[in-house]
Amino acid sequence: MPDPSRYPRRRTPKILIVVAVAVVAIGGIGWLVWAALAHAEPAVSGEVHVWKIESDQKVSYTLTVQRRDPSVPVACRVIAQAKNFETVGEKTVSLGASTAKLVDVQDTMRTLREATSVSSSRCWVQQ
């Protein structure tokens, strides 16, 4: 058993350290819950579910757009990529205000050369 007189006493009480760790943990958990709830449903999201290569310079696609508030106009950028992942076509699809939260948009796009995939790169709320 070590001699207690040989070691100095702690400068900070143990209870103060426990309380500080608890406050930091509660703050961290609170922030995590807030971040998860605030970003769980984005204002707008879009996904290309169906596409068809019509020719070497044309693709058709169906873009599904979901928005939290359908009365707000939104836009999505759709891109077509070639076999080497180079962007060969790009189009911005705008949707005005409506009553439906989920909308399917069927459209076509011209490409510089043959595309092998079509996807949505990003969607945003228009001001």
Coordinates of N, CA, C and O in Angstrom, one line a residue:
M1 N 0.8 -1.2 0.0 CA 0.0 0.0 0.0 C 0.9 1.2 0.0 O 1.7 1.4 0.9
P2 N 0.7 2.2 -1.0 CA 1.5 3.4 -1.0 C 1.2 4.3 0.1 O 0.1 4.4 0.6
D3 N 2.2 5.0 0.5 CA 2.1 6.0 1.6 C 1.4 7.2 1.1 O 1.8 7.9 0.2
P4 N 0.2 7.6 1.7 CA -0.6 8.7 1.3 C 0.1 10.1 1.4 O -0.1 11.0 0.7
S5 N 1.0 10.2 2.4 CA 1.7 11.4 2.6 C 2.8 11.7 1.5 O 3.3 12.8 1.4
R6 N 3.0 10.7 0.7 CA 4.0 10.8 -0.3 C 3.5 11.5 -1.6 O 4.3 12.1 -2.3
Y7 N 2.2 11.4 -1.8 CA 1.6 12.0 -3.0 C 0.8 13.2 -2.6 O 0.0 13.2 -1.6
P8 N 0.8 14.3 -3.4 CA 0.0 15.5 -3.1 C -1.4 15.3 -3.4 O -1.8 14.4 -4.2
R9 N -2.3 16.0 -2.8 CA -3.7 16.0 -3.0 C -4.1 16.6 -4.3 O -3.4 17.4 -4.9
R10 N -5.2 16.1 -4.9 CA -5.7 16.7 -6.1 C -6.0 18.1 -5.9 O -6.6 18.5 -4.9
R11 N -5.7 19.0 -7.0 CA -6.1 20.4 -6.9 C -7.6 20.6 -7.2 O -8.2 21.5 -6.6
T12 N -8.1 19.8 -8.2 CA -9.6 19.9 -8.5 C -10.3 18.8 -7.8 O -9.9 17.6 -8.0
P13 N -11.4 19.1 -7.2 CA -12.2 18.0 -6.6 C -12.7 17.1 -7.7 O -13.1 17.5 -8.8
K14 N -12.8 15.8 -7.3 CA -13.3 14.8 -8.3 C -14.7 15.1 -8.7 O -15.1 14.9 -9.9
I15 N -15.6 15.6 -7.9 CA -17.0 15.9 -8.2 C -17.0 17.0 -9.3 O -17.9 16.9 -10.2
L16 N -16.1 17.9 -9.3 CA -16.1 19.0 -10.3 C -15.8 18.4 -11.7 O -16.4 18.8 -12.7
I17 N -14.8 17.5 -11.7 CA -14.5 16.8 -13.0 C -15.7 16.0 -13.5 O -16.0 16.1 -14.7
V18 N -16.4 15.3 -12.7 CA -17.5 14.5 -13.1 C -18.6 15.4 -13.6 O -19.2 15.1 -14.6
V19 N -18.9 16.5 -12.9 CA -19.9 17.4 -13.4 C -19.5 18.0 -14.7 O -20.4 18.2 -15.6
A20 N -18.3 18.4 -14.9 CA -17.9 19.0 -16.2 C -18.0 18.0 -17.3 O -18.5 18.3 -18.4
V21 N -17.6 16.8 -17.1 CA -17.8 15.7 -18.2 C -19.3 15.5 -18.5 O -19.6 15.3 -19.6
A22 N -20.1 15.5 -17.4 CA -21.5 15.3 -17.7 C -22.1 16.4 -18.5 O -23.0 16.2 -19.4
V23 N -21.7 17.7 -18.2 CA -22.3 18.8 -18.9 C -21.8 18.8 -20.4 O -22.6 19.0 -21.3
V24 N -20.6 18.4 -20.6 CA -20.1 18.3 -22.0 C -20.8 17.2 -22.7 O -21.2 17.3 -23.9
A25 N -21.1 16.0 -22.1 CA -21.8 14.9 -22.7 C -23.2 15.3 -23.0 O -23.7 15.0 -24.1
I26 N -23.9 15.9 -22.1 CA -25.3 16.3 -22.3 C -25.4 17.3 -23.5 O -26.2 17.2 -24.3
G27 N -24.4 18.3 -23.5 CA -24.4 19.2 -24.6 C -24.1 18.6 -26.0 O -24.8 18.9 -27.0
G28 N -23.2 17.6 -26.0 CA -22.9 16.9 -27.2 C -24.1 16.0 -27.7 O -24.4 16.0 -28.9
I29 N -24.8 15.4 -26.8 CA -25.9 14.6 -27.2 C -27.1 15.5 -27.6 O -27.8 15.2 -28.6
G30 N -27.2 16.6 -27.0 CA -28.3 17.6 -27.4 C -28.0 18.1 -28.8 O -28.9 18.2 -29.6
W31 N -26.7 18.4 -29.1 CA -26.4 18.9 -30.4 C -26.6 17.8 -31.5 O -27.1 18.1 -32.6
L32 N -26.3 16.6 -31.1 CA -26.4 15.4 -32.1 C -27.9 15.2 -32.4 O -28.3 15.0 -33.6
V33 N -28.8 15.3 -31.4 CA -30.2 15.1 -31.6 C -30.7 16.3 -32.5 O -31.5 16.1 -33.5
W34 N -30.3 17.5 -32.2 CA -30.8 18.7 -33.0 C -30.3 18.5 -34.4 O -31.1 18.8 -35.4
A35 N -29.1 18.2 -34.7 CA -28.5 18.1 -36.0 C -29.3 16.9 -36.8 O -29.6 17.1 -38.0
A36 N -29.6 15.9 -36.1 CA -30.3 14.7 -36.8 C -31.7 15.1 -37.2 O -32.1 14.8 -38.3
L37 N -32.4 15.8 -36.3 CA -33.7 16.2 -36.6 C -33.8 17.4 -37.6 O -34.7 17.4 -38.5
A38 N -32.9 18.3 -37.5 CA -32.9 19.4 -38.5 C -32.5 19.0 -39.9 O -33.0 19.6 -40.8
H39 N -31.7 18.0 -40.1 CA -31.3 17.6 -41.4 C -31.8 16.3 -41.8 O -31.4 15.7 -42.8
A40 N -32.8 15.8 -41.1 CA -33.4 14.5 -41.5 C -34.2 14.6 -42.8 O -34.2 13.6 -43.6
E41 N -34.9 15.7 -43.0 CA -35.7 15.9 -44.2 C -35.2 17.1 -44.9 O -35.5 18.3 -44.4
P42 N -34.5 17.0 -46.0 CA -34.0 18.2 -46.7 C -35.2 19.0 -47.3 O -36.3 18.4 -47.5
A43 N -35.0 20.2 -47.6 CA -36.0 21.1 -48.2 C -36.4 20.5 -49.6 O -37.6 20.5 -49.9
V44 N -35.5 20.0 -50.3 CA -35.8 19.4 -51.6 C -34.7 18.3 -52.0 O -33.6 18.5 -51.6
S45 N -35.2 17.2 -52.6 CA -34.3 16.2 -53.0 C -34.8 15.7 -54.4 O -36.0 15.7 -54.6
G46 N -33.9 15.2 -55.2 CA -34.2 14.7 -56.5 C -33.4 13.5 -56.9 O -32.2 13.4 -56.5
E47 N -34.0 12.6 -57.6 CA -33.3 11.4 -58.0 C -33.8 10.9 -59.4 O -35.0 10.9 -59.6
V48 N -32.9 10.6 -60.2 CA -33.2 10.0 -61.5 C -33.4 8.5 -61.4 O -32.4 7.8 -61.0
H49 N -34.6 8.0 -61.6 CA -34.8 6.6 -61.4 C -34.8 5.8 -62.7 O -34.5 4.6 -62.7
V50 N -35.2 6.5 -63.8 CA -35.3 5.8 -65.1 C -34.6 6.7 -66.1 O -34.9 7.9 -66.2
W51 N -33.8 6.1 -66.9 CA -33.2 6.8 -68.0 C -33.0 5.8 -69.2 O -33.0 4.6 -69.0
K52 N -33.0 6.4 -70.4 CA -32.9 5.6 -71.6 C -32.0 6.4 -72.6 O -32.2 7.6 -72.8
I53 N -31.1 5.7 -73.2 CA -30.2 6.2 -74.2 C -30.9 6.2 -75.5 O -31.1 5.1 -76.1
E54 N -31.4 7.3 -76.0 CA -32.2 7.4 -77.2 C -31.3 7.3 -78.4 O -31.6 6.6 -79.4
S55 N -30.1 8.0 -78.4 CA -29.2 7.9 -79.5 C -27.8 8.4 -79.0 O -27.7 8.6 -77.8
D56 N -26.8 8.6 -79.9 CA -25.5 9.0 -79.4 C -25.6 10.4 -78.8 O -24.7 10.8 -78.1
Q57 N -26.6 11.2 -79.2 CA -26.7 12.6 -78.7 C -28.0 12.9 -78.0 O -28.3 14.1 -77.9
K58 N -28.7 11.9 -77.5 CA -29.9 12.2 -76.8 C -30.2 11.1 -75.8 O -30.1 9.9 -76.0
V59 N -30.7 11.6 -74.6 CA -31.1 10.7 -73.5 C -32.5 11.2 -73.0 O -32.8 12.4 -73.0
S60 N -33.3 10.2 -72.6 CA -34.5 10.6 -71.9 C -34.4 10.0 -70.5 O -33.7 9.1 -70.2
Y61 N -35.1 10.7 -69.5 CA -35.1 10.3 -68.1 C -36.3 10.7 -67.4 O -37.1 11.6 -67.9
T62 N -36.5 10.1 -66.2 CA -37.6 10.5 -65.3 C -36.9 10.9 -64.0 O -36.3 10.1 -63.4
L63 N -37.2 12.2 -63.6 CA -36.6 12.8 -62.4 C -37.7 12.8 -61.4 O -38.8 13.4 -61.7
T64 N -37.5 12.2 -60.2 CA -38.5 12.3 -59.1 C -38.0 13.3 -58.1 O -36.9 13.2 -57.6
V65 N -38.8 14.3 -57.9 CA -38.5 15.4 -57.0 C -39.4 15.4 -55.8 O -40.6 15.3 -55.9
Q66 N -38.8 15.4 -54.6 CA -39.6 15.5 -53.4 C -39.2 16.8 -52.6 O -38.0 17.0 -52.4
R67 N -40.2 17.5 -52.2 CA -40.0 18.7 -51.4 C -40.8 18.8 -50.2 O -42.0 18.3 -50.2
R68 N -40.3 19.4 -49.2 CA -41.0 19.6 -47.9 C -42.2 20.5 -48.1 O -43.3 20.2 -47.5
D69 N -42.0 21.6 -48.7 CA -43.1 22.6 -48.9 C -43.4 22.7 -50.4 O -42.6 23.3 -51.2
P70 N -44.5 22.1 -50.9 CA -44.7 22.1 -52.4 C -45.0 23.5 -52.9 O -45.0 23.7 -54.2
S71 N -45.3 24.5 -52.1 CA -45.7 25.8 -52.6 C -44.4 26.6 -53.0 O -44.5 27.7 -53.5
V72 N -43.2 26.0 -52.8 CA -42.0 26.7 -53.0 C -41.4 26.2 -54.4 O -41.3 25.0 -54.6
P73 N -41.0 27.1 -55.3 CA -40.4 26.6 -56.5 C -39.0 26.1 -56.3 O -38.2 26.6 -55.5
V74 N -38.6 25.0 -57.0 CA -37.3 24.4 -56.8 C -36.7 24.1 -58.2 O -37.4 24.2 -59.2
A75 N -35.4 23.8 -58.2 CA -34.7 23.4 -59.4 C -33.8 22.3 -59.1 O -33.2 22.1 -58.0
C76 N -33.5 21.4 -60.1 CA -32.6 20.3 -60.0 C -31.7 20.3 -61.2 O -32.1 20.5 -62.3
R77 N -30.4 19.9 -61.0 CA -29.4 19.8 -62.0 C -29.3 18.3 -62.4 O -29.0 17.5 -61.5
V78 N -29.5 18.0 -63.6 CA -29.4 16.6 -64.1 C -28.2 16.6 -65.0 O -28.0 17.5 -65.9
I79 N -27.4 15.5 -64.9 CA -26.2 15.4 -65.7 C -26.2 14.0 -66.4 O -26.7 13.1 -65.8
A80 N -25.6 14.0 -67.6 CA -25.4 12.7 -68.3 C -23.9 12.5 -68.3 O -23.1 13.5 -68.6
Q81 N -23.4 11.3 -68.1 CA -22.0 11.0 -68.1 C -21.7 9.9 -69.1 O -22.5 9.0 -69.4
A82 N -20.5 10.0 -69.7 CA -20.0 9.0 -70.6 C -19.3 7.9 -69.9 O -19.3 7.9 -68.6
K83 N -18.8 6.9 -70.6 CA -18.2 5.7 -70.1 C -17.0 6.1 -69.2 O -16.8 5.4 -68.2
N84 N -16.3 7.1 -69.5 CA -15.1 7.5 -68.7 C -15.5 8.5 -67.6 O -14.6 9.2 -67.1
F85 N -16.8 8.7 -67.3 CA -17.3 9.5 -66.2 C -17.2 11.0 -66.6 O -17.5 11.9 -65.7
E86 N -16.9 11.4 -67.8 CA -16.9 12.7 -68.2 C -18.4 13.2 -68.4 O -19.2 12.4 -68.9
T87 N -18.7 14.4 -68.0 CA -20.0 15.0 -68.2 C -20.2 15.3 -69.6 O -19.5 16.1 -70.2
V88 N -21.2 14.7 -70.3 CA -21.5 15.0 -71.7 C -22.8 15.7 -71.9 O -23.1 16.0 -73.0
G89 N -23.5 15.9 -70.9 CA -24.8 16.6 -70.9 C -25.2 17.2 -69.6 O -24.9 16.6 -68.6
E90 N -25.8 18.3 -69.6 CA -26.2 19.0 -68.3 C -27.5 19.8 -68.6 O -27.6 20.5 -69.6
K91 N -28.4 19.7 -67.6 CA -29.6 20.4 -67.8 C -30.2 20.8 -66.4 O -30.1 20.0 -65.5
T92 N -30.7 22.0 -66.3 CA -31.4 22.4 -65.0 C -32.9 22.3 -65.3 O -33.4 22.9 -66.2
V93 N -33.6 21.6 -64.4 CA -35.0 21.4 -64.5 C -35.6 22.2 -63.4 O -35.3 22.0 -62.2
S94 N -36.5 23.1 -63.7 CA -37.2 24.0 -62.7 C -38.6 23.5 -62.6 O -39.3 23.2 -63.5
L95 N -39.1 23.5 -61.3 CA -40.4 23.2 -61.0 C -41.1 24.3 -60.2 O -40.5 24.8 -59.2
G96 N -42.2 24.8 -60.7 CA -42.9 25.9 -60.0 C -43.7 25.3 -58.8 O -43.6 24.1 -58.5
A97 N -44.4 26.2 -58.1 CA -45.2 25.8 -57.0 C -46.3 24.9 -57.4 O -46.8 25.0 -58.5
S98 N -46.6 23.9 -56.5 CA -47.7 23.0 -56.8 C -48.3 22.6 -55.5 O -48.0 23.1 -54.5
T99 N -49.2 21.6 -55.6 CA -49.8 21.0 -54.4 C -49.2 19.7 -54.0 O -49.5 19.2 -52.9
A100 N -48.4 19.1 -54.9 CA -47.9 17.7 -54.6 C -46.5 17.8 -54.1 O -45.7 18.6 -54.6
K101 N -46.2 17.1 -53.0 CA -44.8 17.0 -52.5 C -43.9 16.2 -53.3 O -42.7 16.4 -53.4
L102 N -44.4 15.2 -54.0 CA -43.7 14.3 -54.8 C -44.1 14.4 -56.3 O -45.3 14.2 -56.6
V103 N -43.1 14.7 -57.2 CA -43.5 15.0 -58.6 C -42.5 14.2 -59.5 O -41.3 14.2 -59.2
D104 N -43.0 13.6 -60.5 CA -42.2 12.9 -61.5 C -42.1 13.8 -62.8 O -43.2 14.3 -63.3
V105 N -40.9 14.1 -63.2 CA -40.7 14.9 -64.4 C -40.0 14.1 -65.5 O -39.0 13.5 -65.3
Q106 N -40.7 13.9 -66.6 CA -40.1 13.2 -67.8 C -39.6 14.2 -68.7 O -40.3 15.2 -69.1
D107 N -38.3 14.1 -69.1 CA -37.7 15.0 -70.0 C -36.6 14.4 -70.9 O -36.3 13.2 -70.6
T108 N -36.1 15.1 -71.8 CA -35.0 14.6 -72.6 C -33.8 15.6 -72.5 O -34.0 16.8 -72.1
M109 N -32.6 15.2 -72.9 CA -31.5 16.0 -72.9 C -30.6 15.7 -74.0 O -30.4 14.5 -74.4
R110 N -30.0 16.7 -74.7 CA -29.0 16.6 -75.7 C -27.7 16.3 -75.1 O -27.3 16.9 -74.0
T111 N -26.8 15.5 -75.7 CA -25.5 15.2 -75.1 C -24.5 15.4 -76.2 O -24.8 15.4 -77.4
L112 N -23.2 15.6 -75.8 CA -22.1 15.8 -76.7 C -21.8 14.6 -77.5 O -21.4 14.6 -78.6
R113 N -21.8 13.5 -76.8 CA -21.6 12.1 -77.4 C -22.4 11.1 -76.5 O -23.1 11.5 -75.6
E114 N -22.2 9.8 -76.8 CA -23.0 8.8 -76.2 C -22.9 8.8 -74.6 O -21.7 8.8 -74.1
A115 N -24.0 8.9 -73.9 CA -23.9 8.8 -72.5 C -24.2 7.4 -72.0 O -24.8 6.6 -72.7
T116 N -23.7 7.1 -70.8 CA -23.9 5.7 -70.3 C -24.7 5.8 -69.0 O -25.2 4.8 -68.5
S117 N -24.9 7.0 -68.4 CA -25.7 7.2 -67.2 C -26.2 8.6 -67.1 O -25.7 9.5 -67.6
V118 N -27.3 8.7 -66.4 CA -28.0 10.0 -66.1 C -28.3 10.0 -64.6 O -28.8 9.1 -64.1
S119 N -28.0 11.2 -64.0 CA -28.2 11.3 -62.5 C -28.5 12.7 -62.2 O -28.2 13.7 -63.0
S120 N -29.0 12.9 -61.0 CA -29.3 14.2 -60.5 C -28.1 14.6 -59.6 O -27.7 13.9 -58.7
S121 N -27.4 15.8 -59.9 CA -26.3 16.2 -59.2 C -26.6 17.0 -57.9 O -26.0 16.8 -56.9
R122 N -27.7 17.8 -58.0 CA -28.1 18.5 -56.8 C -29.4 19.2 -57.1 O -29.8 19.4 -58.2
C123 N -30.2 19.5 -56.0 CA -31.4 20.2 -56.1 C -31.4 21.4 -55.1 O -30.7 21.3 -54.0
W124 N -32.1 22.5 -55.4 CA -32.1 23.6 -54.4 C -33.4 24.3 -54.6 O -34.2 24.2 -55.5
V125 N -33.7 25.1 -53.5 CA -34.9 26.0 -53.5 C -34.6 27.3 -54.2 O -33.6 27.9 -54.0
Q126 N -35.5 27.6 -55.2 CA -35.2 28.9 -55.9 C -35.8 30.1 -55.1 O -36.8 30.0 -54.5
Q127 N -35.0 31.1 -55.2 CA -35.4 32.3 -54.4 C -36.2 33.3 -55.3 O -36.1 33.4 -56.4

